[in-house]
Amino acid sequence: MIRNAYLLSVDYEGNSKAARLKFFDPERQEIFFMIDWTGHRPYLLTDAPPERIKEILGQNLMSRVHSITSVNKFNVLEDRNVVLTKVEAKDPLAIGGSPNNIRETLKSEGYRVWEANIKYYNCYIYDTGLEPGALYLIKGPNEVELSCKFEAEDQQIIELLSGGKEELEFAKRLIPLLRQPAPKLKILALDIEVASPRGMIARSKDAKWPIISVSLSGNDGLKQVHLLKRGRPPEKSKTHLGASIIVHEREEELIKEIFNIISSYPLILTFNGDDFDLPYLAERAKELGIKSNIIKKERDKVTVETGIHIDLYKLFRNSSIRVYIFNNAYIGATLDEIAEALLNERKIEVDKSNIPDLPPEQLAEYSFQDAYLTLKLGTIDNNSLIRLLFVFSRISKLTIEDVARYGISKWISNMIFYEYRRRGWLIPNPEEIQAIRGRETFTKATIEGKKYKGALVLEPVPGPHFNVSVLDFASMYPSIIGTWRISFETINCPHEDCRTNRPVEDLPHWVCRKGLGIIPDLIKTIRDLRVRWYKRIEKDPTKSPTERDWYGAVQRGLKVLLNASYGVFGYENFPLYSPPTAEMITAIGRKAIMASIEEAEKEGLRVIYGDTDSLFVENAPKEKIEELCKKIHEKLGIELELDKVYRYVILSELKKNYLGVLEDGSVEIKGLLGKKRNIPAFVRRAFEDVISILKDVRDEKDLENAKQEIFAVIRGWCDKLERGEFSLQEVAFEVMLTKPTDGYVKTTPQHVKAAMMLERRKGIRIQPGAVISFVKTKDKNGVKPVEFAKKEDLDLDKYLEIMETTFGQLLGALGTSFREVMSGVKRGSLLDYF
DNA sequence: GCGGACTGCTTACCT
DNA sequence: ACAGGTAAGCAGTCCGCG
């Protein structure tokens, strides 16, 4: 049977002792497997001679060895070919997983080993050249072929690139992969509730208590709550969201039914299902004697045999996803906070310590809401997350399941490892990179405790500025990596004649000029493809909305990769960690921005601010800007471009703090206190009120008038505060708890005090990631959780102080101050503090 | 014993 | 668990002050 199917995942199958490919057939909405047919085996590389292996490993380990051969590899750190011994094993655990293993035995004998820490299924993907996430044509039991190939029309994309052979070859593989949209999948969200006694937290390790409810919400319209019969039957047959309430006499029956339904969906979504829902289900099933292997617990994930499982808790916690995909719209990592921020919906409020004692209808409502929210989050924005996972999987070569669980450094290192294996390059060990290419840095960071100097931030010229052009280096660090060819491969290379190639005079590091390395090619290709092609076709009106959605995901996905491509080199746990590389990249960045300022000033342009890769230029004629960009490109080889023109900008005296109004009246606020989400909603609303006045300002005269209006509005809000015209909720500060309350040993910040009061009074533990709402009070403690406070507890002076600092940033830039604005106002007793 | 100057911790932001 | 740079508010400490 010939069919099309997406490769979703690869794992190791213990019975057949081989890799197993998990495919998804979109037409039948069905998962199927193929066991490796190539005879591939796990292995490591070592410098121990082949003839000595037997003796070193001993009889016991040798029985687990499949073969010993010699292989040629290219060692990039020393720029030479090497011959190494490849030890193939009969099972992956023999390499490095079991107590007595080949890796450690070789090391203890003083030999070096390489590529022994890579998970077997990833190793398999590298060697077979499989493309996770891609669509395949399944031609027979031993024959699969990529459905999407490089086509004649793709040549036009290649023309946009200017690289060498390697770069084009990489692009030719990537382009077809990024053309194929993500499949439509039947999706099921699942959530369970457990009869844990009051105050006890159910854990999946010892699934002591019965499962009392399982809620299911599918994108095909399935809505069910399965309840275990306890006491009286529910009075309703449906929840208010329309989920059928189904009661089971026995827990076995319930679990069996759930397994049945799960198995008909290729994608299962949970919120924290890796740590709780799925392992708990599996453990209960085992305890009740249900024979099923549908849920498989692995080291750092729980998978579903009949599909794939994505734990949205892990996915939403991924900071690349949070920052670049959701623009920091949520901070906490709880279902309630994310749902509130992204969907404007909340969990149903119940007494958390008492869920098992809820009446059955209420339990059903509460439980179903969680499954409902999980499905909604997982399919948000017309399945944009699923699309992104496919994009990331195809670029990083990680399985969909791993992409959804690991962070950006893993995505990047896996992509690089794949390319290394493909070319027969030896993947170096971290300690060798540092020993051979250096680990020392020579610049001093501004922030104490950091390893090297970062970006440059210019001192702003405070005050209002009209007609401000913002120039920036598009993807500055990736451009530097590509143009100067900076990576762990090229920094401090072994060639004597490259030592004079020092892009930054005050750093002793040199850079290879012989074209060594592939990372600069990969980054440059991704960068050029994004800015020259995918960003354009995302906006192409001749494309269908579906296609534009897809290319939007591609474009954003590439951006996420690029944004982290410099940072990983400065990250200790990145397998290709190289402090000199990171230090060189930021140093070139500083040099580029300095050169641009110099050039701009030479042209008679006035630079009023700049941060890292941007320049704010006041009143610059268009021709002069074009001239400047051209000159900089010629001089430095990276592209400086006009990003936007502000009708006017108000710079505060602080760095990273300003307000800009674009020609269309839209306001961009950066860093100002009024924008921070931890300040009370009351203050934020007052701030927004003021901002709305600034929208319509076109010239200095307007600004003068607006100022008077602003003063009046600020006074108005202070009056409101004084008269108590607000709800408690509106004056609550909202600050995230980043660790458990007992983890704060050095100081006890206010939000922690409030959290501790909540814990004491309610007898619960507050989890990291929860956002604490508290108000400032006059009592000794100074704070109270909003739910325990009364209006008369409030310390209004504190609230006036925050109004002062919030508006002070703006007022200072407008040549006045909060005090001045408030003077002449008739004050009640509360304002006597002025 | 108390307040001001200071440092360090914590959180949230910018690029 | 990608990096460094900037800002704010508070907790805690030290020191001077009869």
XYZ file of C-alpha atoms in Angstrom, chain A residues 324-701:
378
model
C 8.913 35.386 20.709
C 5.648 33.662 19.888
C 3.367 35.097 22.554
C 5.205 38.401 23.067
C 5.405 37.819 26.789
C 1.622 37.981 27.066
C 1.716 35.635 30.054
C 4.269 35.318 32.840
C 3.242 32.535 35.148
C 3.174 28.938 34.019
C -0.140 27.856 35.472
C -3.122 26.897 33.328
C -5.189 29.614 34.939
C -2.716 32.390 34.202
C -1.972 31.367 30.643
C -5.660 30.881 29.830
C -6.512 34.214 31.385
C -3.815 36.031 29.414
C -4.290 34.349 26.039
C -7.963 33.375 26.003
C -9.405 35.689 28.601
C -10.994 32.655 30.239
C -10.334 31.172 33.632
C -10.506 27.940 35.518
C -13.653 27.431 37.568
C -13.113 28.648 41.111
C -13.357 25.984 43.752
C -11.697 25.259 47.040
C -8.592 23.510 45.719
C -8.011 21.510 48.875
C -11.429 19.989 48.638
C -11.943 18.874 45.056
C -12.844 15.259 45.876
C -15.703 16.411 48.102
C -17.354 18.545 45.451
C -20.860 17.513 44.441
C -20.640 15.482 41.210
C -22.068 18.216 38.951
C -19.542 20.716 40.265
C -16.691 18.258 39.952
C -17.704 17.683 36.332
C -17.841 21.416 35.623
C -14.483 22.076 37.232
C -12.761 19.147 35.625
C -14.133 19.703 32.147
C -13.128 23.344 32.169
C -9.480 22.272 32.455
C -9.668 19.933 29.466
C -11.560 22.590 27.556
C -8.919 25.252 28.299
C -6.112 22.842 27.458
C -7.625 22.133 24.037
C -8.237 25.817 23.415
C -4.660 26.737 24.294
C -3.228 23.916 22.224
C -5.222 24.915 19.168
C -5.003 28.669 19.731
C -5.002 30.990 16.737
C -6.131 28.335 14.287
C -3.538 25.747 15.361
C -0.581 28.087 15.141
C 1.310 26.228 17.863
C 1.043 22.923 16.050
C 2.290 24.594 12.873
C 5.266 25.998 14.755
C 6.131 22.629 16.248
C 6.336 21.186 12.748
C 8.533 24.082 11.610
C 10.878 23.661 14.577
C 10.957 19.908 14.158
C 11.952 20.168 10.506
C 14.713 22.663 11.184
C 16.067 21.172 14.398
C 15.597 17.512 13.343
C 14.130 16.774 16.760
C 10.925 14.742 16.958
C 7.717 16.718 17.494
C 7.569 15.329 21.028
C 11.075 16.517 21.877
C 10.658 19.930 20.280
C 7.676 20.452 22.581
C 9.742 19.525 25.640
C 13.213 20.944 25.198
C 14.553 24.469 25.007
C 16.165 26.403 22.236
C 19.729 25.289 23.013
C 18.741 21.687 22.366
C 17.021 22.642 19.098
C 20.136 24.421 17.898
C 22.661 21.819 19.011
C 20.608 19.031 17.443
C 20.418 20.893 14.135
C 24.202 21.327 14.168
C 24.881 17.700 15.136
C 22.714 16.528 12.230
C 24.765 18.598 9.813
C 28.040 17.394 11.323
C 27.153 13.731 10.941
C 25.908 14.318 7.433
C 29.323 15.644 6.447
C 31.334 13.086 8.420
C 32.560 15.690 10.892
C 33.390 14.597 14.409
C 31.126 16.185 17.026
C 33.659 17.595 19.515
C 33.405 17.197 23.265
C 32.776 20.428 25.208
C 36.023 20.229 27.168
C 38.025 19.878 23.938
C 36.454 23.008 22.475
C 37.541 24.959 25.519
C 40.979 23.347 25.785
C 41.874 23.875 22.124
C 40.036 27.098 21.254
C 40.101 28.774 24.655
C 37.651 29.487 27.426
C 39.092 32.742 28.725
C 37.353 36.050 28.083
C 39.083 39.416 28.028
C 36.296 41.948 28.442
C 34.675 42.945 31.701
C 30.917 42.787 31.910
C 29.019 45.795 33.187
C 26.879 43.541 35.356
C 28.827 41.887 38.115
C 29.020 38.140 37.800
C 28.571 38.019 34.023
C 31.263 36.484 31.897
C 31.965 39.099 29.241
C 30.865 42.453 27.924
C 27.612 42.632 26.014
C 25.787 45.309 24.101
C 26.172 49.062 24.109
C 23.311 51.292 25.227
C 23.593 54.996 24.430
C 22.714 57.701 26.906
C 19.365 59.113 25.720
C 18.899 62.836 25.078
C 15.843 63.302 27.303
C 12.799 65.191 26.132
C 10.410 65.206 23.207
C 11.879 64.792 19.700
C 9.880 65.128 16.517
C 10.425 63.162 13.306
C 12.718 60.436 14.577
C 14.040 57.734 12.271
C 14.983 54.418 13.823
C 17.753 52.626 11.963
C 18.707 49.115 12.889
C 20.872 46.190 11.900
C 18.366 43.497 10.930
C 19.296 40.335 12.910
C 22.545 41.925 13.993
C 24.240 39.014 15.760
C 23.281 36.387 13.161
C 24.560 38.768 10.472
C 27.845 39.120 12.334
C 28.121 35.340 12.671
C 27.520 34.970 8.935
C 29.602 37.857 7.633
C 32.650 37.608 9.898
C 32.238 33.823 10.095
C 32.299 33.647 13.895
C 31.661 30.338 15.635
C 33.443 27.910 17.932
C 34.828 26.411 14.725
C 36.547 29.545 13.474
C 37.625 31.278 16.679
C 41.326 30.827 17.553
C 41.782 28.293 14.745
C 44.988 26.228 14.498
C 46.372 28.075 11.451
C 49.436 30.219 12.066
C 48.551 32.636 9.269
C 45.027 33.327 10.604
C 46.414 34.799 13.818
C 46.567 38.227 12.245
C 42.865 38.117 11.400
C 41.564 40.009 14.407
C 38.259 41.787 13.775
C 38.468 43.632 17.101
C 41.905 45.030 17.979
C 41.459 44.991 21.744
C 40.563 41.291 21.827
C 43.356 38.738 21.407
C 41.072 36.227 19.656
C 41.577 35.649 15.973
C 39.226 34.214 13.388
C 39.855 31.659 10.671
C 40.131 33.102 7.175
C 40.334 29.728 5.425
C 36.592 29.046 5.336
C 36.622 26.433 8.109
C 33.317 25.649 9.823
C 29.691 25.267 8.841
C 27.739 27.076 11.549
C 28.221 30.514 9.957
C 26.829 29.046 6.727
C 23.794 27.580 8.484
C 23.021 30.812 10.333
C 23.568 32.976 7.290
C 21.302 30.763 5.179
C 18.527 30.802 7.755
C 18.859 34.544 8.139
C 18.841 35.268 4.404
C 15.955 32.878 3.740
C 13.939 34.590 6.432
C 14.470 38.209 5.465
C 14.648 37.744 1.701
C 11.939 35.151 1.186
C 9.701 33.951 4.004
C 8.975 37.397 5.428
C 7.955 38.487 1.947
C 5.687 35.606 1.044
C 3.980 35.780 4.414
C 2.671 39.136 3.218
C 2.148 38.106 -0.420
C -1.499 38.931 -1.320
C -1.559 36.355 -4.126
C -1.114 33.547 -1.574
C -4.092 31.994 0.185
C -4.713 32.767 3.867
C -3.726 29.196 4.744
C -0.426 29.529 2.939
C 0.258 32.879 4.535
C -0.463 31.396 7.955
C 2.024 28.667 7.238
C 4.763 30.978 6.003
C 4.096 33.221 8.993
C 4.893 30.252 11.212
C 8.004 29.491 9.153
C 9.185 33.078 9.364
C 8.586 33.282 13.109
C 10.191 29.908 13.678
C 13.344 30.972 11.854
C 13.405 34.166 13.882
C 13.333 32.242 17.151
C 16.325 30.170 16.034
C 18.249 33.235 14.887
C 17.553 35.177 18.061
C 19.230 32.498 20.139
C 22.073 31.694 17.743
C 24.556 33.980 19.471
C 23.402 33.456 23.074
C 23.936 29.703 23.069
C 27.694 30.172 22.669
C 27.713 31.931 26.025
C 25.573 29.304 27.736
C 27.566 26.869 29.904
C 25.371 23.864 29.210
C 25.337 24.273 25.454
C 27.367 21.356 24.099
C 29.287 23.751 21.842
C 29.842 26.374 24.573
C 32.560 28.826 23.608
C 32.954 32.026 25.628
C 35.505 33.562 23.202
C 32.994 33.134 20.384
C 30.223 34.886 22.315
C 32.617 37.623 23.405
C 33.784 38.204 19.839
C 30.222 38.523 18.525
C 29.177 41.235 20.990
C 32.498 43.039 20.521
C 31.921 43.253 16.765
C 28.382 44.432 17.495
C 29.683 47.279 19.638
C 32.175 48.191 16.961
C 29.470 48.237 14.297
C 27.171 50.520 16.270
C 30.044 52.866 17.146
C 31.090 53.040 13.503
C 27.510 53.850 12.521
C 27.240 56.689 15.027
C 30.521 58.129 13.830
C 29.432 57.926 10.225
C 26.023 59.440 11.012
C 27.566 62.353 12.824
C 29.982 62.888 9.992
C 26.925 63.221 7.764
C 25.578 65.857 10.143
C 22.870 63.611 11.584
C 21.934 63.832 15.240
C 21.819 60.534 17.117
C 19.618 60.883 20.198
C 19.542 57.290 21.420
C 20.502 53.737 20.525
C 20.432 50.272 22.042
C 22.498 47.295 20.887
C 21.651 47.371 17.192
C 19.582 50.515 16.751
C 20.104 54.243 16.245
C 17.493 56.933 16.831
C 18.164 59.842 14.488
C 16.373 63.168 14.803
C 15.045 65.049 11.798
C 17.032 63.175 9.181
C 16.317 63.692 5.483
C 15.509 60.450 3.677
C 18.437 60.741 1.277
C 20.901 61.130 4.113
C 19.603 58.003 5.784
C 19.842 55.996 2.595
C 23.333 57.302 2.090
C 24.312 56.292 5.617
C 22.878 52.782 5.296
C 24.709 52.279 2.009
C 28.010 53.455 3.430
C 27.729 51.233 6.499
C 26.890 48.210 4.397
C 29.912 48.852 2.204
C 32.157 49.410 5.164
C 30.998 46.582 7.428
C 29.243 44.109 5.162
C 26.107 43.945 7.316
C 22.809 45.609 6.509
C 21.702 48.734 8.335
C 18.153 49.709 7.431
C 15.396 52.161 8.224
C 13.079 50.264 10.563
C 10.453 52.943 11.286
C 9.862 56.651 11.614
C 8.277 58.032 14.758
C 6.144 61.131 14.417
C 7.728 61.931 17.731
C 9.478 60.222 20.599
C 9.582 61.137 24.257
C 12.858 59.921 25.714
C 13.074 59.755 29.475
C 16.400 60.358 31.168
C 16.657 56.594 31.600
C 17.981 54.025 29.174
C 15.499 51.480 27.769
C 12.635 53.812 28.719
C 10.783 55.760 26.071
C 7.545 56.361 24.267
C 7.174 56.735 20.524
C 4.197 57.634 18.346
C 4.195 56.345 14.783
C 2.728 58.242 11.838
C -0.548 56.292 12.120
C -0.982 57.350 15.770
C -0.077 53.993 17.277
C 1.930 54.310 20.468
C 4.931 52.176 21.353
C 5.931 52.167 24.988
C 9.218 50.672 26.057
C 10.233 49.931 29.587
C 8.191 52.671 31.230
C 6.824 51.739 34.628
C 3.277 52.307 33.425
C 3.759 49.306 31.182
C 5.024 46.835 33.751
C 2.521 44.193 34.560
C 3.298 44.015 38.263
C 1.981 47.511 39.000
C -1.677 47.821 40.044
C -4.256 47.903 37.252
C -5.433 51.245 38.645
C -2.068 52.867 37.955
C -1.817 51.203 34.585
C -5.247 52.506 33.592
C -4.296 56.004 34.657
C -1.161 55.674 32.567
C -3.103 54.470 29.526
C -5.432 57.398 29.945
C -2.472 59.745 29.683
C -1.049 57.878 26.706
C -4.295 58.244 24.784
C -3.835 62.008 24.942
C -0.377 61.747 23.412
C -1.676 59.828 20.398
C -3.001 62.891 18.658
C -0.007 65.142 19.170
C 1.520 66.250 15.852
C 3.797 69.172 16.724
C 5.252 71.184 19.562
C 2.122 73.275 19.903
